[in-house]
CSV table of N, CA and C in Angstrom, one decimal:
chain,number,residue,atom,x,y,z
L,1,MET,N,-30.4,-69.5,231.8
L,1,MET,CA,-30.0,-68.0,231.7
L,1,MET,C,-28.8,-68.2,230.4
L,2,LEU,N,-29.3,-67.2,229.3
L,2,LEU,CA,-27.9,-67.4,228.6
L,2,LEU,C,-26.8,-66.7,229.4
L,3,THR,N,-25.5,-67.0,228.6
L,3,THR,CA,-24.5,-66.7,229.5
L,3,THR,C,-24.1,-65.8,227.8
L,4,THR,N,-23.1,-64.8,227.8
L,4,THR,CA,-22.2,-63.4,227.6
L,4,THR,C,-21.6,-64.7,226.1
L,5,GLY,N,-21.2,-65.4,226.0
L,5,GLY,CA,-20.8,-65.9,224.9
L,5,GLY,C,-22.0,-66.5,223.5
L,6,GLU,N,-23.1,-67.4,224.5
L,6,GLU,CA,-23.9,-67.7,223.6
L,6,GLU,C,-24.7,-66.6,223.3
L,7,ILE,N,-24.9,-64.8,223.6
L,7,ILE,CA,-25.4,-64.3,223.4
L,7,ILE,C,-25.5,-64.0,221.8
L,8,THR,N,-23.8,-63.8,222.0
L,8,THR,CA,-22.7,-63.7,221.4
L,8,THR,C,-23.0,-64.4,219.8
L,9,ASP,N,-23.0,-65.5,219.8
L,9,ASP,CA,-23.1,-66.1,219.3
L,9,ASP,C,-24.3,-66.7,218.4
L,10,VAL,N,-25.2,-66.2,218.8
L,10,VAL,CA,-26.5,-66.0,218.8
L,10,VAL,C,-26.9,-64.8,217.4
L,11,LEU,N,-25.9,-63.8,218.3
L,11,LEU,CA,-26.0,-62.5,217.1
L,11,LEU,C,-25.7,-62.2,216.1
L,12,TYR,N,-23.8,-63.4,216.0
L,12,TYR,CA,-23.3,-63.6,214.8
L,12,TYR,C,-23.9,-64.5,213.9
L,13,ARG,N,-24.3,-65.5,214.7
L,13,ARG,CA,-25.5,-66.3,213.3
L,13,ARG,C,-26.4,-65.5,212.8
L,14,LEU,N,-27.2,-65.0,213.7
L,14,LEU,CA,-28.1,-63.5,213.2
L,14,LEU,C,-27.7,-62.5,212.0
L,15,PHE,N,-26.7,-61.8,211.9
L,15,PHE,CA,-25.7,-61.5,211.3
L,15,PHE,C,-24.8,-61.8,209.8
L,16,ILE,N,-25.2,-63.4,210.2
L,16,ILE,CA,-24.2,-64.1,208.9
L,16,ILE,C,-25.6,-64.6,208.0
L,17,MET,N,-27.1,-65.0,208.8
L,17,MET,CA,-28.4,-65.3,208.7
L,17,MET,C,-28.3,-64.0,207.6
L,18,ALA,N,-28.6,-63.1,208.0
L,18,ALA,CA,-29.2,-61.9,207.6
L,18,ALA,C,-28.6,-61.4,206.2
L,19,ALA,N,-26.9,-61.6,206.4
L,19,ALA,CA,-26.4,-61.6,204.8
L,19,ALA,C,-26.5,-62.6,203.5
L,20,LYS,N,-26.8,-64.0,204.0
L,20,LYS,CA,-27.3,-64.6,203.6
L,20,LYS,C,-28.5,-64.6,203.0
L,21,LEU,N,-29.3,-64.2,203.3
L,21,LEU,CA,-30.6,-63.9,203.0
L,21,LEU,C,-30.8,-62.9,201.9
L,22,GLY,N,-30.1,-62.0,202.7
L,22,GLY,CA,-30.9,-60.5,201.9
L,22,GLY,C,-29.1,-60.2,200.8
L,23,GLY,N,-28.1,-60.2,201.1
L,23,GLY,CA,-26.9,-60.2,200.2
L,23,GLY,C,-27.6,-60.6,198.7
L,24,PRO,N,-27.9,-62.3,198.1
L,24,PRO,CA,-28.5,-61.8,196.5
L,24,PRO,C,-29.3,-60.8,196.5
L,25,ILE,N,-29.8,-61.1,197.3
L,25,ILE,CA,-31.1,-60.1,196.3
L,25,ILE,C,-30.8,-58.7,196.5
L,26,LEU,N,-30.0,-58.1,197.2
L,26,LEU,CA,-29.3,-56.7,196.6
L,26,LEU,C,-27.9,-56.9,195.9
L,27,LEU,N,-27.6,-57.4,195.7
L,27,LEU,CA,-26.4,-57.7,194.9
L,27,LEU,C,-27.2,-57.7,192.5
L,28,ILE,N,-27.9,-58.5,193.1
L,28,ILE,CA,-28.7,-58.8,192.1
L,28,ILE,C,-29.5,-57.0,191.6
L,29,SER,N,-30.5,-56.9,192.9
L,29,SER,CA,-30.8,-55.9,192.6
L,29,SER,C,-29.9,-54.6,191.8
L,30,MET,N,-28.3,-54.4,192.7
L,30,MET,CA,-27.8,-53.2,192.2
L,30,MET,C,-27.1,-53.7,190.8
L,31,VAL,N,-26.7,-54.6,190.2
L,31,VAL,CA,-26.5,-54.7,188.9
L,31,VAL,C,-27.5,-55.0,187.6
L,32,VAL,N,-28.9,-55.1,188.1
L,32,VAL,CA,-30.2,-54.6,187.3
L,32,VAL,C,-30.2,-53.2,187.3
L,33,GLY,N,-30.1,-52.5,188.5
L,33,GLY,CA,-30.1,-51.6,188.6
L,33,GLY,C,-29.2,-50.9,187.5
L,34,ILE,N,-27.7,-51.4,187.7
L,34,ILE,CA,-26.7,-50.2,187.0
L,34,ILE,C,-27.0,-50.3,185.9
L,35,ALA,N,-26.8,-51.6,185.3
L,35,ALA,CA,-27.3,-52.4,183.8
L,35,ALA,C,-28.6,-51.2,183.4
L,36,ILE,N,-29.4,-51.3,183.6
L,36,ILE,CA,-30.4,-50.5,183.6
L,36,ILE,C,-30.2,-48.9,183.5
L,37,SER,N,-28.8,-48.4,183.8
L,37,SER,CA,-28.7,-46.8,184.0
L,37,SER,C,-27.5,-47.2,183.1
L,38,ILE,N,-27.1,-47.5,182.9
L,38,ILE,CA,-26.3,-47.3,181.5
L,38,ILE,C,-27.2,-47.1,180.5
L,39,ILE,N,-27.9,-47.9,180.5
L,39,ILE,CA,-28.7,-48.3,179.2
L,39,ILE,C,-29.5,-46.5,178.8
L,40,GLN,N,-30.1,-46.6,179.8
L,40,GLN,CA,-30.4,-45.0,180.5
L,40,GLN,C,-30.0,-43.8,179.9
L,41,ALA,N,-28.1,-43.6,180.2
L,41,ALA,CA,-27.3,-43.1,180.1
L,41,ALA,C,-27.0,-42.9,178.2
L,42,ALA,N,-26.9,-44.1,177.5
L,42,ALA,CA,-26.9,-44.0,176.5
L,42,ALA,C,-27.7,-43.8,175.1
L,43,THR,N,-29.4,-44.1,176.4
L,43,THR,CA,-30.3,-43.4,175.1
L,43,THR,C,-30.8,-42.5,175.4
L,44,GLN,N,-30.5,-41.5,176.8
L,44,GLN,CA,-30.7,-41.2,177.3
L,44,GLN,C,-32.4,-40.6,177.4
L,45,ILE,N,-32.8,-41.6,178.2
L,45,ILE,CA,-34.4,-41.7,178.4
L,45,ILE,C,-34.0,-41.9,179.9
L,46,ASN,N,-35.2,-41.4,180.8
L,46,ASN,CA,-34.7,-41.4,181.8
L,46,ASN,C,-36.3,-41.4,182.8
L,47,GLU,N,-36.3,-42.7,182.3
L,47,GLU,CA,-38.1,-42.8,182.9
L,47,GLU,C,-38.0,-43.7,184.5
L,48,GLN,N,-38.1,-43.7,185.6
L,48,GLN,CA,-37.9,-44.2,186.8
L,48,GLN,C,-38.8,-45.5,186.4
L,49,THR,N,-39.8,-45.6,186.0
L,49,THR,CA,-40.3,-47.1,186.3
L,49,THR,C,-39.4,-47.9,184.9
L,50,MET,N,-38.2,-47.8,184.7
L,50,MET,CA,-37.5,-48.5,183.9
L,50,MET,C,-36.7,-49.1,184.6
L,51,THR,N,-36.0,-48.7,185.6
L,51,THR,CA,-35.6,-49.3,186.7
L,51,THR,C,-36.7,-50.2,187.8
L,52,PHE,N,-37.6,-49.7,187.8
L,52,PHE,CA,-38.2,-50.4,189.1
L,52,PHE,C,-38.6,-51.9,188.4
L,53,VAL,N,-39.0,-51.7,187.4
L,53,VAL,CA,-40.3,-53.2,186.8
L,53,VAL,C,-39.1,-53.9,186.7
L,54,PRO,N,-37.7,-53.9,186.1
L,54,PRO,CA,-36.9,-54.7,185.9
L,54,PRO,C,-36.6,-55.5,187.4
L,55,LYS,N,-36.2,-54.7,187.6
L,55,LYS,CA,-35.7,-54.9,189.4
L,55,LYS,C,-36.5,-55.5,189.8
L,56,LEU,N,-38.0,-55.4,190.0
L,56,LEU,CA,-39.4,-56.5,190.4
L,56,LEU,C,-39.3,-57.4,190.0
L,57,ILE,N,-39.3,-57.8,188.8
L,57,ILE,CA,-38.9,-59.2,187.8
L,57,ILE,C,-37.6,-59.7,188.3
L,58,VAL,N,-37.0,-59.6,188.2
L,58,VAL,CA,-35.3,-60.2,188.9
L,58,VAL,C,-35.7,-60.5,189.7
L,59,ILE,N,-35.8,-59.6,191.0
L,59,ILE,CA,-36.3,-60.2,192.4
L,59,ILE,C,-37.1,-61.3,192.7
L,60,GLY,N,-38.1,-60.9,191.8
L,60,GLY,CA,-39.1,-62.5,191.9
L,60,GLY,C,-38.8,-63.4,191.5
L,61,ILE,N,-38.0,-63.1,191.0
L,61,ILE,CA,-37.5,-64.5,189.7
L,61,ILE,C,-36.6,-65.3,190.6
L,62,LEU,N,-35.6,-64.3,191.5
L,62,LEU,CA,-34.9,-64.9,192.2
L,62,LEU,C,-35.5,-65.3,193.5
L,63,LEU,N,-36.0,-64.8,194.0
L,63,LEU,CA,-37.3,-65.3,195.4
L,63,LEU,C,-37.7,-66.7,194.8
L,64,VAL,N,-38.4,-66.9,194.1
L,64,VAL,CA,-39.0,-68.2,193.1
L,64,VAL,C,-38.2,-69.1,193.2
L,65,VAL,N,-36.9,-68.8,193.0
L,65,VAL,CA,-35.5,-69.6,192.8
L,65,VAL,C,-35.1,-70.2,193.4
L,66,THR,N,-34.7,-69.4,194.8
L,66,THR,CA,-34.5,-69.7,196.3
L,66,THR,C,-34.9,-69.7,197.5
L,67,GLY,N,-35.9,-69.0,197.5
L,67,GLY,CA,-36.9,-68.9,198.0
L,67,GLY,C,-37.0,-70.2,199.2
L,68,SER,N,-37.3,-71.4,198.7
L,68,SER,CA,-37.4,-72.5,199.4
L,68,SER,C,-36.2,-72.7,200.2
L,69,SER,N,-34.9,-72.8,199.7
L,69,SER,CA,-33.7,-72.6,200.6
L,69,SER,C,-33.5,-71.6,201.8
L,70,MET,N,-34.1,-70.6,201.3
L,70,MET,CA,-34.2,-69.5,202.3
L,70,MET,C,-35.2,-69.6,203.4
L,71,LEU,N,-35.6,-70.4,203.5
L,71,LEU,CA,-37.0,-70.6,204.1
L,71,LEU,C,-36.8,-71.8,205.2
L,72,LYS,N,-36.0,-72.8,204.4
L,72,LYS,CA,-35.0,-73.7,205.6
L,72,LYS,C,-34.0,-73.0,206.2
L,73,SER,N,-33.3,-72.1,205.6
L,73,SER,CA,-32.4,-71.5,206.3
L,73,SER,C,-32.7,-71.1,207.9
L,74,LEU,N,-34.0,-70.5,207.5
L,74,LEU,CA,-35.2,-69.6,208.5
L,74,LEU,C,-35.3,-70.4,209.5
L,75,GLN,N,-36.0,-71.4,208.9
L,75,GLN,CA,-36.6,-72.6,209.9
L,75,GLN,C,-35.5,-73.0,210.8
L,76,GLU,N,-34.6,-73.6,210.1
L,76,GLU,CA,-33.0,-73.9,211.1
L,76,GLU,C,-32.9,-72.8,212.4
L,77,PHE,N,-32.5,-71.6,212.0
L,77,PHE,CA,-32.4,-71.1,212.6
L,77,PHE,C,-33.6,-70.7,214.2
L,78,THR,N,-34.4,-70.8,213.2
L,78,THR,CA,-36.0,-70.6,214.5
L,78,THR,C,-35.5,-71.9,215.4
L,79,LEU,N,-35.2,-72.5,215.1
L,79,LEU,CA,-35.1,-73.9,215.5
L,79,LEU,C,-34.4,-74.0,216.7
L,80,TYR,N,-32.8,-73.5,216.4
L,80,TYR,CA,-31.6,-73.4,216.9
L,80,TYR,C,-32.2,-72.4,217.9
L,81,ILE,N,-32.7,-71.1,217.9
L,81,ILE,CA,-33.1,-70.2,218.7
L,81,ILE,C,-34.0,-70.6,220.1
L,82,PHE,N,-34.8,-71.8,219.6
L,82,PHE,CA,-36.0,-72.2,220.5
L,82,PHE,C,-35.0,-73.4,221.3
L,83,SER,N,-34.5,-73.8,220.8
L,83,SER,CA,-33.5,-74.9,221.5
L,83,SER,C,-32.4,-74.1,222.3
L,84,MET,N,-31.7,-72.6,222.2
L,84,MET,CA,-31.3,-72.0,223.1
L,84,MET,C,-32.3,-71.5,223.8
L,85,ILE,N,-33.5,-71.2,223.6
L,85,ILE,CA,-34.4,-70.9,225.0
L,85,ILE,C,-34.7,-71.7,225.9
L,86,ALA,N,-35.2,-73.3,224.9
L,86,ALA,CA,-35.6,-74.5,226.0
L,86,ALA,C,-34.4,-74.9,227.1
L,87,SER,N,-33.4,-74.5,226.6
L,87,SER,CA,-32.2,-75.3,227.5
L,87,SER,C,-31.5,-74.5,228.4
């Protein structure tokens, strides 16, 4: 049976893992969105696909570049959780 301290530790690691995995994607998406919004405001072109497609491309490239390290982090966290359950 897990103690309250162990459960708190697991939840803390879970939130840190979520921030590590989701943070870069959200930040890059936000930066690209702001850049496209500035371009749209300057040119007065308000097309929705103009913001969606560049974000999709940049996020895809980011996942290709950092996907293996993200998967490794998830595997390590999963092994940690399973070892907690087993003991």
